[in-house]
């Protein structure tokens, strides 16, 4: 019988250097938006007042991306620390950085080549480059000539890099469209900039609203100059004009040496504002909002307090934390999520406001506010047939949220091949409104079609015609309306088709 030994003995040490291919695994959980947010964190930590995100287009193809700031910049010694995997500078009490891998993880999640060019006041410009790939055999970082670093820093940016500043350059960006099709590139840029505005505006809304930092996005065509810049505005998830009476309230609880404060907000009603809707939709944004040093880390979700519920989408609660707390909070390296530990839900159930309000009281109040406001909003509106196939899910969700539904078959709006030039066909037997496929390419403007394409057209058609699918029979007025709509819409469709044929 062997004896259990409490302490494990050792017999010396051996140095085990990491495989250089470890770089390939960095930042796997990043999206373009979270990766760029991590770089903006670095700019803010460097005292930047202005940050520029620039897409680079050569001909019709996207080839690179820059992040430029007017912060303190780095000396030759500090840039080496910044480019070291896991290298951790001295973080101040207000810094957003934390793990020492943010720059590398964010960059390598999106690009094969990371170049940092920087200038600190009173120092020469300096540059370093990491390129990762299957052929990397060491952790040697490329030195960038001073002349090139100067040239990049002194380009006519919309942000001053003198006497100090930093330029981050990404090349070989994996997520860019691998095509020269100008329409696809424009579509990608439009969506990317829109998503960036939403994500950065939300994550940095406190900092942007305070005027501490300004974030701008633009596109440079190397043959045609720089386009009109887009400024990122604050997107405050608590930006309602007037709260319900008695709210918000702050609940507190002690967990060991940690004081947990939860500021519980209730939106007075649904809203069409960007602040209420938020990227991803209001229903998915109910719940907890964790902040660290005025930077939003986590936007929505109840973390074990309660299951998501449509009736709770007016409820949003903010919690300010200063970092990981054992058993309560853990922040992921991408700074895109906070995981609440087992002690968190228990602490929340004991939390109380000064007037004795509990988390259960808060959730009940939020649900009651939803029920009352929803009844008020939809009670006087005419019920509609439920939306079905062919409509974009976002449009379906909006119709369901805004209009009472008849308990009936859903209305499908689908493209089909016709034997004539009519624009649409009403089929009450299958509750389907068919659109003539002859006009589809013109309606889409050459874009690729799909089941849920042409969301604007289909939404308008739904609102115009859904009532003819109600009831057991089609009345004389409905028949007259269908004939009128057919005549006008068919002429409009033929005109659109002729215009499209002339363009192509």
CSV table of C-alpha atoms in Angstrom, one decimal:
chain,number,residue,atom,x,y,z
A,1,UNK,CA,0.0,0.0,0.0
A,2,UNK,CA,1.5,3.4,-1.0
A,3,UNK,CA,1.5,6.4,1.3
A,4,UNK,CA,-0.1,9.6,0.1
A,5,UNK,CA,2.4,12.5,0.1
A,6,UNK,CA,1.0,15.9,0.7
A,7,UNK,CA,3.7,18.0,-1.0
A,8,UNK,CA,4.9,17.2,-4.5
A,9,UNK,CA,8.8,17.2,-4.6
A,10,UNK,CA,10.7,18.8,-7.5
A,11,UNK,CA,14.2,18.2,-8.9
A,12,UNK,CA,15.2,21.3,-10.7
A,13,UNK,CA,13.6,23.2,-13.6
A,14,UNK,CA,13.5,23.2,-17.4
A,15,UNK,CA,12.7,26.2,-19.6
A,16,UNK,CA,9.8,25.4,-22.0
A,17,UNK,CA,9.5,28.2,-24.6
A,18,UNK,CA,6.1,28.7,-26.2
A,19,UNK,CA,5.6,27.5,-29.7
A,20,UNK,CA,5.6,30.5,-32.0
A,21,UNK,CA,2.4,29.2,-33.5
A,22,UNK,CA,0.7,30.2,-30.2
A,23,UNK,CA,0.2,33.5,-31.9
A,24,UNK,CA,-2.4,31.8,-34.2
A,25,UNK,CA,-4.7,31.0,-31.3
A,26,UNK,CA,-4.9,34.6,-30.0
A,27,UNK,CA,-8.2,36.4,-30.0
A,28,UNK,CA,-10.3,33.6,-31.4
A,29,UNK,CA,-13.4,35.1,-29.7
A,30,UNK,CA,-13.0,38.5,-31.3
A,31,UNK,CA,-15.1,40.0,-34.0
A,32,UNK,CA,-14.0,43.0,-36.0
A,33,UNK,CA,-16.0,45.3,-33.6
A,34,UNK,CA,-14.6,43.8,-30.4
A,35,UNK,CA,-11.1,43.8,-31.8
A,36,UNK,CA,-11.2,47.5,-32.7
A,37,UNK,CA,-12.8,48.3,-29.4
A,38,UNK,CA,-9.7,46.7,-27.8
A,39,UNK,CA,-7.4,49.0,-29.8
A,40,UNK,CA,-9.5,52.0,-28.9
A,41,UNK,CA,-9.0,51.0,-25.2
A,42,UNK,CA,-5.2,51.3,-25.8
A,43,UNK,CA,-5.7,54.7,-27.4
A,44,UNK,CA,-7.8,56.0,-24.5
A,45,UNK,CA,-5.2,54.6,-22.0
A,46,UNK,CA,-2.6,56.6,-23.9
A,47,UNK,CA,-4.5,59.8,-23.3
A,48,UNK,CA,-5.8,60.1,-26.8
A,49,UNK,CA,-8.4,62.8,-27.4
A,50,UNK,CA,-9.0,61.6,-31.0
A,51,UNK,CA,-9.1,58.2,-32.6
A,52,UNK,CA,-9.4,57.5,-36.3
A,53,UNK,CA,-10.3,54.1,-37.8
A,54,UNK,CA,-9.6,54.0,-41.5
A,55,UNK,CA,-10.3,51.3,-44.1
A,56,UNK,CA,-7.9,51.3,-47.1
A,57,UNK,CA,-9.1,50.5,-50.6
A,58,UNK,CA,-6.9,50.0,-53.6
A,59,UNK,CA,-8.9,50.0,-56.8
A,60,UNK,CA,-12.1,48.3,-55.7
A,61,UNK,CA,-10.5,45.9,-53.2
A,62,UNK,CA,-10.1,46.5,-49.5
A,63,UNK,CA,-6.5,45.8,-48.5
A,64,UNK,CA,-5.8,47.2,-45.0
A,65,UNK,CA,-7.0,49.1,-41.9
A,66,UNK,CA,-5.5,51.7,-39.7
A,67,UNK,CA,-6.2,52.9,-36.1
A,68,UNK,CA,-4.6,56.3,-35.5
A,69,UNK,CA,-4.5,58.3,-32.2
A,70,UNK,CA,-3.0,61.4,-30.8
A,71,UNK,CA,-2.1,59.9,-27.5
A,72,UNK,CA,1.3,59.9,-25.7
A,73,UNK,CA,2.9,57.4,-28.1
A,74,UNK,CA,5.7,55.0,-27.1
A,75,UNK,CA,9.5,55.1,-26.7
A,76,UNK,CA,11.7,52.4,-28.2
A,77,UNK,CA,11.6,50.5,-24.9
A,78,UNK,CA,7.9,50.8,-24.3
A,79,UNK,CA,7.0,49.6,-27.9
A,80,UNK,CA,9.0,46.4,-27.3
A,81,UNK,CA,7.0,45.8,-24.2
A,82,UNK,CA,3.8,46.5,-26.1
A,83,UNK,CA,4.7,44.0,-28.8
A,84,UNK,CA,5.8,41.3,-26.4
A,85,UNK,CA,3.2,38.5,-26.0
A,86,UNK,CA,1.9,38.9,-22.5
A,87,UNK,CA,4.0,42.0,-22.0
A,88,UNK,CA,2.4,44.1,-19.3
A,89,UNK,CA,3.1,47.7,-18.8
A,90,UNK,CA,2.3,49.5,-15.6
A,91,UNK,CA,-1.4,50.0,-15.5
A,92,UNK,CA,-2.8,53.1,-13.7
A,93,UNK,CA,-6.0,53.1,-11.7
A,94,UNK,CA,-7.9,54.5,-14.7
A,95,UNK,CA,-6.5,52.3,-17.5
A,96,UNK,CA,-8.8,50.1,-19.5
A,97,UNK,CA,-6.1,47.6,-20.4
A,98,UNK,CA,-5.4,44.7,-18.2
A,99,UNK,CA,-4.1,41.4,-19.6
A,100,UNK,CA,-1.1,42.4,-21.7
A,101,UNK,CA,-2.3,40.6,-24.8
A,102,UNK,CA,-5.0,43.0,-26.0
A,103,UNK,CA,-3.1,44.6,-28.9
A,104,UNK,CA,-1.8,41.3,-30.2
A,105,UNK,CA,-4.9,39.2,-29.6
A,106,UNK,CA,-7.2,41.8,-31.2
A,107,UNK,CA,-5.0,42.3,-34.2
A,108,UNK,CA,-4.1,38.7,-35.0
A,109,UNK,CA,-7.8,37.8,-34.7
A,110,UNK,CA,-8.4,39.9,-37.8
A,111,UNK,CA,-5.1,40.3,-39.7
A,112,UNK,CA,-1.9,38.3,-40.6
A,113,UNK,CA,0.3,41.4,-40.2
A,114,UNK,CA,0.4,43.9,-37.3
A,115,UNK,CA,2.6,47.0,-37.6
A,116,UNK,CA,2.9,49.6,-34.8
A,117,UNK,CA,4.4,53.0,-35.6
A,118,UNK,CA,4.6,55.4,-32.8
A,119,UNK,CA,6.2,58.6,-31.6
A,120,UNK,CA,6.6,59.9,-28.0
A,121,UNK,CA,7.2,63.6,-27.4
A,122,UNK,CA,10.9,64.3,-27.5
A,123,UNK,CA,11.7,60.9,-29.1
A,124,UNK,CA,12.2,59.7,-32.7
A,125,UNK,CA,9.6,57.7,-34.4
A,126,UNK,CA,9.9,53.9,-34.0
A,127,UNK,CA,8.1,50.9,-35.6
A,128,UNK,CA,7.7,47.2,-35.1
A,129,UNK,CA,5.9,44.5,-37.1
A,130,UNK,CA,4.6,41.1,-36.3
A,131,UNK,CA,3.7,38.7,-39.1
A,132,UNK,CA,2.3,35.4,-38.1
A,133,UNK,CA,1.7,32.3,-40.2
A,134,UNK,CA,2.6,28.7,-40.7
A,135,UNK,CA,6.2,29.5,-41.5
A,136,UNK,CA,6.9,31.4,-38.2
A,137,UNK,CA,9.8,29.7,-36.4
A,138,UNK,CA,10.6,32.2,-33.6
A,139,UNK,CA,9.3,35.2,-31.6
A,140,UNK,CA,11.5,37.7,-33.5
A,141,UNK,CA,9.7,40.9,-34.2
A,142,UNK,CA,10.6,42.9,-37.3
A,143,UNK,CA,12.2,46.4,-36.9
A,144,UNK,CA,10.6,49.0,-39.1
A,145,UNK,CA,13.0,51.7,-40.5
A,146,UNK,CA,12.6,55.1,-38.8
A,147,UNK,CA,12.1,56.8,-42.2
A,148,UNK,CA,9.0,54.6,-42.9
A,149,UNK,CA,7.7,55.1,-39.3
A,150,UNK,CA,8.0,58.9,-39.8
A,151,UNK,CA,6.3,58.8,-43.2
A,152,UNK,CA,3.3,56.8,-41.9
A,153,UNK,CA,2.9,59.0,-38.8
A,154,UNK,CA,3.1,62.2,-40.9
A,155,UNK,CA,0.5,61.1,-43.4
A,156,UNK,CA,-2.4,63.6,-43.6
A,157,UNK,CA,-4.6,61.9,-41.0
A,158,UNK,CA,-7.6,63.6,-39.6
A,159,UNK,CA,-5.8,63.1,-36.2
A,160,UNK,CA,-2.6,64.9,-35.3
A,161,UNK,CA,0.3,62.6,-34.5
A,162,UNK,CA,2.7,65.4,-33.6
A,163,UNK,CA,4.4,65.8,-31.1
A,164,UNK,CA,3.1,62.3,-30.2
A,165,UNK,CA,0.8,59.7,-31.5
A,166,UNK,CA,0.5,56.1,-32.6
A,167,UNK,CA,-0.5,54.4,-35.9
A,168,UNK,CA,-1.7,50.7,-35.8
A,169,UNK,CA,-1.7,49.1,-39.3
A,170,UNK,CA,-3.3,45.8,-40.2
A,171,UNK,CA,-2.5,44.1,-43.5
A,172,UNK,CA,-3.9,40.8,-44.9
A,173,UNK,CA,-7.2,41.3,-43.1
A,174,UNK,CA,-9.0,38.0,-43.1
A,175,UNK,CA,-12.5,39.3,-42.9
A,176,UNK,CA,-12.4,41.6,-45.9
A,177,UNK,CA,-14.3,40.5,-49.0
A,178,UNK,CA,-12.0,38.6,-51.4
A,179,UNK,CA,-13.5,40.2,-54.5
A,180,UNK,CA,-13.1,43.1,-56.8
A,181,UNK,CA,-16.9,43.5,-57.2
A,182,UNK,CA,-17.5,47.2,-56.2
A,183,UNK,CA,-21.0,46.5,-55.1
A,184,UNK,CA,-20.0,43.8,-52.7
A,185,UNK,CA,-17.2,45.9,-51.3
A,186,UNK,CA,-19.5,48.9,-50.8
A,187,UNK,CA,-22.1,46.7,-49.1
A,188,UNK,CA,-19.4,45.3,-46.8
A,189,UNK,CA,-18.1,48.7,-45.9
A,190,UNK,CA,-21.6,50.1,-45.2
A,191,UNK,CA,-22.4,47.2,-42.9
A,192,UNK,CA,-19.0,47.2,-41.2
A,193,UNK,CA,-19.1,50.9,-40.5
A,194,UNK,CA,-22.7,50.7,-39.3
A,195,UNK,CA,-21.8,47.8,-36.9
A,196,UNK,CA,-18.8,49.7,-35.7
A,197,UNK,CA,-20.8,52.8,-34.9
A,198,UNK,CA,-23.3,50.7,-33.0
A,199,UNK,CA,-20.7,48.7,-31.0
A,200,UNK,CA,-18.2,51.4,-30.2
A,201,UNK,CA,-21.0,53.9,-29.5
A,202,UNK,CA,-22.4,51.5,-27.0
A,203,UNK,CA,-19.2,50.2,-25.4
A,204,UNK,CA,-17.7,53.7,-25.0
A,205,UNK,CA,-21.0,55.7,-24.5
A,206,UNK,CA,-20.0,57.2,-21.2
A,207,UNK,CA,-16.6,58.3,-22.4
A,208,UNK,CA,-18.0,59.7,-25.7
A,209,UNK,CA,-20.8,61.6,-23.9
A,210,UNK,CA,-18.3,63.1,-21.5
A,211,UNK,CA,-16.3,64.5,-24.5
A,212,UNK,CA,-13.1,62.8,-23.3
A,213,UNK,CA,-12.4,61.0,-26.6
A,214,UNK,CA,-13.7,61.4,-30.2
A,215,UNK,CA,-13.9,58.4,-32.5
A,216,UNK,CA,-14.1,58.8,-36.3
A,217,UNK,CA,-14.3,56.2,-39.1
A,218,UNK,CA,-13.5,56.9,-42.7
A,219,UNK,CA,-12.4,55.1,-46.0
A,220,UNK,CA,-9.4,56.0,-48.0
A,221,UNK,CA,-9.3,55.2,-51.7
A,222,UNK,CA,-5.5,55.4,-52.5
A,223,UNK,CA,-6.3,56.6,-56.0
A,224,UNK,CA,-9.2,58.9,-55.1
A,225,UNK,CA,-8.6,60.4,-51.7
A,226,UNK,CA,-10.4,60.1,-48.4
A,227,UNK,CA,-14.2,59.9,-48.1
A,228,UNK,CA,-16.5,61.7,-45.7
A,229,UNK,CA,-15.8,60.7,-42.1
A,230,UNK,CA,-18.4,59.1,-39.9
A,231,UNK,CA,-18.3,60.1,-36.2
A,232,UNK,CA,-19.2,57.5,-33.6
A,233,UNK,CA,-21.8,59.0,-31.2
A,234,UNK,CA,-22.7,57.8,-27.7
A,235,UNK,CA,-25.4,55.1,-27.6
A,236,UNK,CA,-26.6,55.2,-24.0
A,237,UNK,CA,-28.7,52.1,-23.1
A,238,UNK,CA,-30.2,54.1,-20.2
A,239,UNK,CA,-31.0,57.1,-22.4
A,240,UNK,CA,-34.7,57.4,-21.9
A,241,UNK,CA,-36.2,60.9,-21.6
A,242,UNK,CA,-38.1,60.3,-18.4
A,243,UNK,CA,-38.2,57.2,-16.2
A,244,UNK,CA,-41.3,55.7,-14.6
A,245,UNK,CA,-42.1,57.3,-11.1
A,246,UNK,CA,-39.7,56.0,-8.4
A,247,UNK,CA,-37.0,54.6,-10.8
A,248,UNK,CA,-34.1,54.1,-11.1
A,249,UNK,CA,-33.3,52.6,-7.6
A,250,UNK,CA,-30.0,51.3,-6.4
A,251,UNK,CA,-29.8,47.9,-4.7
A,252,UNK,CA,-26.8,47.0,-2.5
A,253,UNK,CA,-25.4,43.8,-1.0
A,254,UNK,CA,-22.1,42.9,0.7
A,255,UNK,CA,-20.2,39.9,-0.6
A,256,UNK,CA,-17.3,39.4,1.8
A,257,UNK,CA,-15.3,42.6,1.5
A,258,UNK,CA,-17.0,43.6,-1.7
A,259,UNK,CA,-20.0,46.0,-1.9
A,260,UNK,CA,-22.2,45.2,-4.8
A,261,UNK,CA,-24.3,48.0,-6.2
A,262,UNK,CA,-27.0,47.5,-8.8
A,263,UNK,CA,-28.7,50.5,-10.3
A,264,UNK,CA,-32.0,49.3,-11.6
A,265,UNK,CA,-33.6,51.2,-14.5
A,266,UNK,CA,-36.9,50.7,-16.3
A,267,UNK,CA,-37.6,52.2,-19.7
A,268,UNK,CA,-41.1,53.9,-19.5
A,269,UNK,CA,-42.2,52.2,-22.8
A,270,UNK,CA,-40.9,50.7,-26.0
A,271,UNK,CA,-39.1,53.2,-28.2
A,272,UNK,CA,-37.9,53.6,-31.8
A,273,UNK,CA,-34.7,55.3,-30.6
A,274,UNK,CA,-31.4,53.7,-31.2
A,275,UNK,CA,-30.7,53.9,-27.4
A,276,UNK,CA,-33.6,51.5,-26.8
A,277,UNK,CA,-33.3,49.3,-29.8
A,278,UNK,CA,-29.5,48.8,-29.6
A,279,UNK,CA,-27.5,46.5,-31.8
A,280,UNK,CA,-29.1,43.0,-31.6
A,281,UNK,CA,-32.6,44.3,-30.6
A,282,UNK,CA,-34.1,45.5,-27.4
A,283,UNK,CA,-35.4,42.1,-26.3
A,284,UNK,CA,-31.9,40.7,-26.4
A,285,UNK,CA,-30.5,43.6,-24.5
A,286,UNK,CA,-32.6,43.3,-21.3
A,287,UNK,CA,-30.6,42.6,-18.2
A,288,UNK,CA,-27.3,43.5,-16.7
A,289,UNK,CA,-24.8,46.1,-17.9
A,290,UNK,CA,-21.3,45.8,-16.4
A,291,UNK,CA,-18.9,48.7,-16.6
A,292,UNK,CA,-15.3,49.0,-15.7
A,293,UNK,CA,-13.8,52.5,-15.5
A,294,UNK,CA,-16.7,53.9,-17.6
A,295,UNK,CA,-16.2,51.3,-20.3
A,296,UNK,CA,-19.1,49.0,-21.0
A,297,UNK,CA,-17.9,45.4,-20.9
A,298,UNK,CA,-21.2,43.4,-21.0
A,299,UNK,CA,-24.5,44.6,-22.5
A,300,UNK,CA,-27.5,42.5,-21.4
A,301,UNK,CA,-28.4,39.0,-20.0
A,302,UNK,CA,-29.4,38.1,-16.5
A,303,UNK,CA,-26.5,35.9,-15.5
A,304,UNK,CA,-28.6,33.4,-13.6
A,305,UNK,CA,-30.9,35.9,-11.9
A,306,UNK,CA,-33.8,35.3,-14.3
A,307,UNK,CA,-34.5,33.7,-17.6
A,308,UNK,CA,-34.9,36.1,-20.6
A,309,UNK,CA,-38.5,37.2,-21.0
A,310,UNK,CA,-40.1,39.4,-23.6
A,311,UNK,CA,-42.0,41.2,-20.8
A,312,UNK,CA,-38.7,42.2,-19.2
A,313,UNK,CA,-37.2,44.1,-22.2
A,314,UNK,CA,-37.7,47.4,-20.4
A,315,UNK,CA,-35.4,46.3,-17.6
A,316,UNK,CA,-31.7,47.2,-17.7
A,317,UNK,CA,-29.5,47.4,-14.6
A,318,UNK,CA,-26.0,48.8,-14.4
A,319,UNK,CA,-23.1,47.5,-12.3
A,320,UNK,CA,-19.7,49.1,-12.0
A,321,UNK,CA,-16.8,46.8,-11.2
A,322,UNK,CA,-13.1,47.2,-11.0
A,323,UNK,CA,-12.0,43.8,-12.2
A,324,UNK,CA,-12.3,40.2,-11.3
A,325,UNK,CA,-13.6,39.3,-7.9
A,326,UNK,CA,-13.3,35.6,-6.9
A,327,UNK,CA,-16.6,33.9,-6.9
A,328,UNK,CA,-18.5,37.0,-8.3
A,329,UNK,CA,-17.1,38.4,-11.5
A,330,UNK,CA,-14.6,37.3,-14.2
A,331,UNK,CA,-13.9,39.4,-17.2
A,332,UNK,CA,-12.9,37.7,-20.5
A,333,UNK,CA,-9.7,38.8,-22.2
A,334,UNK,CA,-11.6,40.3,-25.2
A,335,UNK,CA,-13.4,42.6,-22.7
A,336,UNK,CA,-16.7,41.7,-24.3
A,337,UNK,CA,-18.3,39.8,-21.5
A,338,UNK,CA,-18.4,39.4,-17.7
A,339,UNK,CA,-19.1,36.0,-16.3
A,340,UNK,CA,-20.9,36.1,-13.0
A,341,UNK,CA,-19.8,33.4,-10.5
A,342,UNK,CA,-21.9,31.3,-8.1
A,343,UNK,CA,-21.9,33.9,-5.4
A,344,UNK,CA,-23.3,36.6,-7.6
A,345,UNK,CA,-26.9,35.3,-8.0
A,346,UNK,CA,-27.0,34.6,-4.2
A,347,UNK,CA,-25.8,38.2,-3.5
A,348,UNK,CA,-28.4,39.7,-5.8
A,349,UNK,CA,-31.2,37.9,-4.0
A,350,UNK,CA,-30.2,39.6,-0.8
A,351,UNK,CA,-29.6,43.0,-2.3
A,352,UNK,CA,-31.9,45.8,-1.0
A,353,UNK,CA,-32.6,49.4,-1.8
A,354,UNK,CA,-33.0,52.0,1.0
A,355,UNK,CA,-36.8,51.5,0.8
A,356,UNK,CA,-36.5,47.7,0.9
A,357,UNK,CA,-36.9,47.1,-2.8
A,358,UNK,CA,-35.6,43.7,-3.9
A,359,UNK,CA,-34.6,42.3,-7.3
A,360,UNK,CA,-37.9,40.5,-7.4
A,361,UNK,CA,-39.7,43.7,-6.8
A,362,UNK,CA,-37.7,45.3,-9.6
A,363,UNK,CA,-38.5,42.6,-12.1
A,364,UNK,CA,-42.2,42.7,-11.2
A,365,UNK,CA,-42.3,46.5,-11.7
A,366,UNK,CA,-40.5,46.2,-15.1
A,367,UNK,CA,-43.0,43.5,-16.2
A,368,UNK,CA,-46.0,45.6,-15.1
A,369,UNK,CA,-44.6,48.6,-16.9
A,370,UNK,CA,-44.3,46.5,-20.1
A,371,UNK,CA,-47.8,45.1,-19.9
A,372,UNK,CA,-49.4,48.6,-19.3
A,373,UNK,CA,-47.4,50.4,-22.0
A,374,UNK,CA,-47.9,47.6,-24.5
A,375,UNK,CA,-51.6,47.5,-23.9
A,376,UNK,CA,-51.7,51.3,-24.4
A,377,UNK,CA,-49.6,51.2,-27.5
A,378,UNK,CA,-51.4,48.4,-29.3
A,379,UNK,CA,-54.9,48.5,-27.9
A,380,UNK,CA,-56.2,50.9,-30.5
A,381,UNK,CA,-54.4,49.5,-33.5
A,382,UNK,CA,-56.1,47.3,-36.0
A,383,UNK,CA,-55.2,43.6,-35.8
A,384,UNK,CA,-53.3,42.1,-38.7
A,385,UNK,CA,-52.7,38.6,-40.2
A,386,UNK,CA,-49.4,37.2,-38.7
A,387,UNK,CA,-46.3,37.7,-40.9
A,388,UNK,CA,-44.9,34.5,-42.4
A,389,UNK,CA,-42.3,33.3,-44.8
A,390,UNK,CA,-40.4,35.7,-47.1
A,391,UNK,CA,-40.3,38.6,-44.6
A,392,UNK,CA,-37.0,39.4,-42.9
A,393,UNK,CA,-37.0,38.2,-39.2
A,394,UNK,CA,-36.3,41.7,-38.0
A,395,UNK,CA,-39.4,43.0,-39.9
A,396,UNK,CA,-41.4,40.1,-38.5
A,397,UNK,CA,-40.4,40.9,-35.0
A,398,UNK,CA,-41.3,44.5,-35.4
A,399,UNK,CA,-44.7,43.7,-36.8
A,400,UNK,CA,-45.4,41.3,-34.0
A,401,UNK,CA,-44.2,43.8,-31.4
A,402,UNK,CA,-46.2,46.7,-32.8
A,403,UNK,CA,-49.5,45.2,-34.0
A,404,UNK,CA,-52.0,42.8,-32.4
A,405,UNK,CA,-52.2,39.5,-34.3
A,406,UNK,CA,-55.3,37.7,-35.7
A,407,UNK,CA,-55.3,34.1,-34.7
A,408,UNK,CA,-55.0,33.0,-38.4
A,409,UNK,CA,-52.6,31.5,-40.9
A,410,UNK,CA,-49.5,33.6,-41.4
A,411,UNK,CA,-49.1,35.6,-44.7
A,412,UNK,CA,-46.2,34.5,-46.8
A,413,UNK,CA,-44.7,36.9,-49.4
A,414,UNK,CA,-42.7,34.9,-52.0
A,415,UNK,CA,-41.3,35.4,-55.5
A,416,UNK,CA,-42.7,33.1,-58.2
A,417,UNK,CA,-42.6,32.7,-62.0
A,418,UNK,CA,-45.6,34.3,-63.7
A,419,UNK,CA,-47.0,33.8,-67.2
A,420,UNK,CA,-47.8,37.5,-67.5
A,421,UNK,CA,-46.5,40.9,-66.4
A,422,UNK,CA,-48.6,41.4,-63.3
A,423,UNK,CA,-46.6,42.5,-60.3
A,424,UNK,CA,-48.4,40.4,-57.7
A,425,UNK,CA,-50.9,37.6,-57.2
A,426,UNK,CA,-53.2,37.0,-54.3
A,427,UNK,CA,-53.7,33.4,-53.2
A,428,UNK,CA,-56.1,33.3,-50.3
A,429,UNK,CA,-56.2,29.5,-50.3
A,430,UNK,CA,-52.6,29.2,-49.1
A,431,UNK,CA,-52.4,32.7,-47.6
A,432,UNK,CA,-49.6,33.7,-50.0
A,433,UNK,CA,-48.9,36.9,-51.8
A,434,UNK,CA,-46.7,36.1,-54.8
A,435,UNK,CA,-44.4,38.6,-56.5
A,436,UNK,CA,-43.5,38.3,-60.1
A,437,UNK,CA,-39.9,37.0,-60.4
A,438,UNK,CA,-39.5,39.0,-63.6
A,439,UNK,CA,-39.0,42.1,-61.6
A,440,UNK,CA,-36.8,40.7,-58.8
A,441,UNK,CA,-33.4,41.6,-60.2
A,442,UNK,CA,-34.6,45.2,-60.7
A,443,UNK,CA,-36.0,45.5,-57.2
A,444,UNK,CA,-32.8,44.1,-55.7
A,445,UNK,CA,-30.6,46.4,-57.9
A,446,UNK,CA,-28.4,43.4,-58.8
A,447,UNK,CA,-27.9,42.2,-55.3
A,448,UNK,CA,-28.1,38.5,-54.5
A,449,UNK,CA,-31.6,37.4,-53.7
A,450,UNK,CA,-32.8,35.1,-50.9
A,451,UNK,CA,-35.9,34.0,-49.1
A,452,UNK,CA,-36.0,37.1,-47.0
A,453,UNK,CA,-34.8,39.6,-49.6
A,454,UNK,CA,-36.3,43.0,-50.4
A,455,UNK,CA,-37.3,43.7,-46.8
A,456,UNK,CA,-38.6,47.3,-47.5
A,457,UNK,CA,-40.8,46.3,-50.4
A,458,UNK,CA,-42.2,43.3,-48.6
A,459,UNK,CA,-42.9,45.3,-45.5
A,460,UNK,CA,-44.8,47.9,-47.4
A,461,UNK,CA,-46.7,45.2,-49.4
A,462,UNK,CA,-47.6,43.5,-46.2
A,463,UNK,CA,-49.0,46.6,-44.6
A,464,UNK,CA,-50.9,47.5,-47.7
A,465,UNK,CA,-52.5,44.2,-48.6
A,466,UNK,CA,-52.6,41.9,-45.5
A,467,UNK,CA,-56.3,42.9,-44.8
A,468,UNK,CA,-57.4,41.2,-48.1
A,469,UNK,CA,-56.4,37.9,-46.4
A,470,UNK,CA,-58.8,38.4,-43.5
A,471,UNK,CA,-62.3,37.1,-43.4
A,472,UNK,CA,-64.0,34.2,-45.1
A,473,UNK,CA,-64.8,36.0,-48.4
A,474,UNK,CA,-63.3,38.7,-50.5
A,475,UNK,CA,-65.6,41.7,-50.6
A,476,UNK,CA,-66.3,44.1,-53.6
A,477,UNK,CA,-64.1,46.8,-52.0
A,478,UNK,CA,-61.2,44.4,-51.6
A,479,UNK,CA,-61.5,43.3,-55.2
A,480,UNK,CA,-61.5,46.9,-56.4
A,481,UNK,CA,-58.4,47.7,-54.2
A,482,UNK,CA,-56.6,44.7,-55.6
A,483,UNK,CA,-57.3,45.8,-59.1
A,484,UNK,CA,-56.1,49.3,-58.4
A,485,UNK,CA,-52.9,48.2,-56.6
A,486,UNK,CA,-52.2,45.8,-59.5
A,487,UNK,CA,-52.5,48.5,-62.1
A,488,UNK,CA,-50.3,51.0,-60.3
A,489,UNK,CA,-47.7,48.6,-59.0
A,490,UNK,CA,-47.3,46.9,-62.3
A,491,UNK,CA,-46.6,50.2,-64.1
A,492,UNK,CA,-44.1,51.1,-61.4
A,493,UNK,CA,-42.4,47.7,-61.7
A,494,UNK,CA,-42.1,47.9,-65.5
A,495,UNK,CA,-40.6,51.4,-65.1
A,496,UNK,CA,-38.1,50.1,-62.5
A,497,UNK,CA,-37.2,47.2,-64.8
A,498,UNK,CA,-36.6,49.5,-67.7
A,499,UNK,CA,-34.4,51.7,-65.6
A,500,UNK,CA,-32.4,48.7,-64.3
A,501,UNK,CA,-31.9,47.4,-67.9
A,502,UNK,CA,-30.6,50.8,-68.9
A,503,UNK,CA,-28.1,50.8,-66.1
A,504,UNK,CA,-26.8,47.3,-66.8
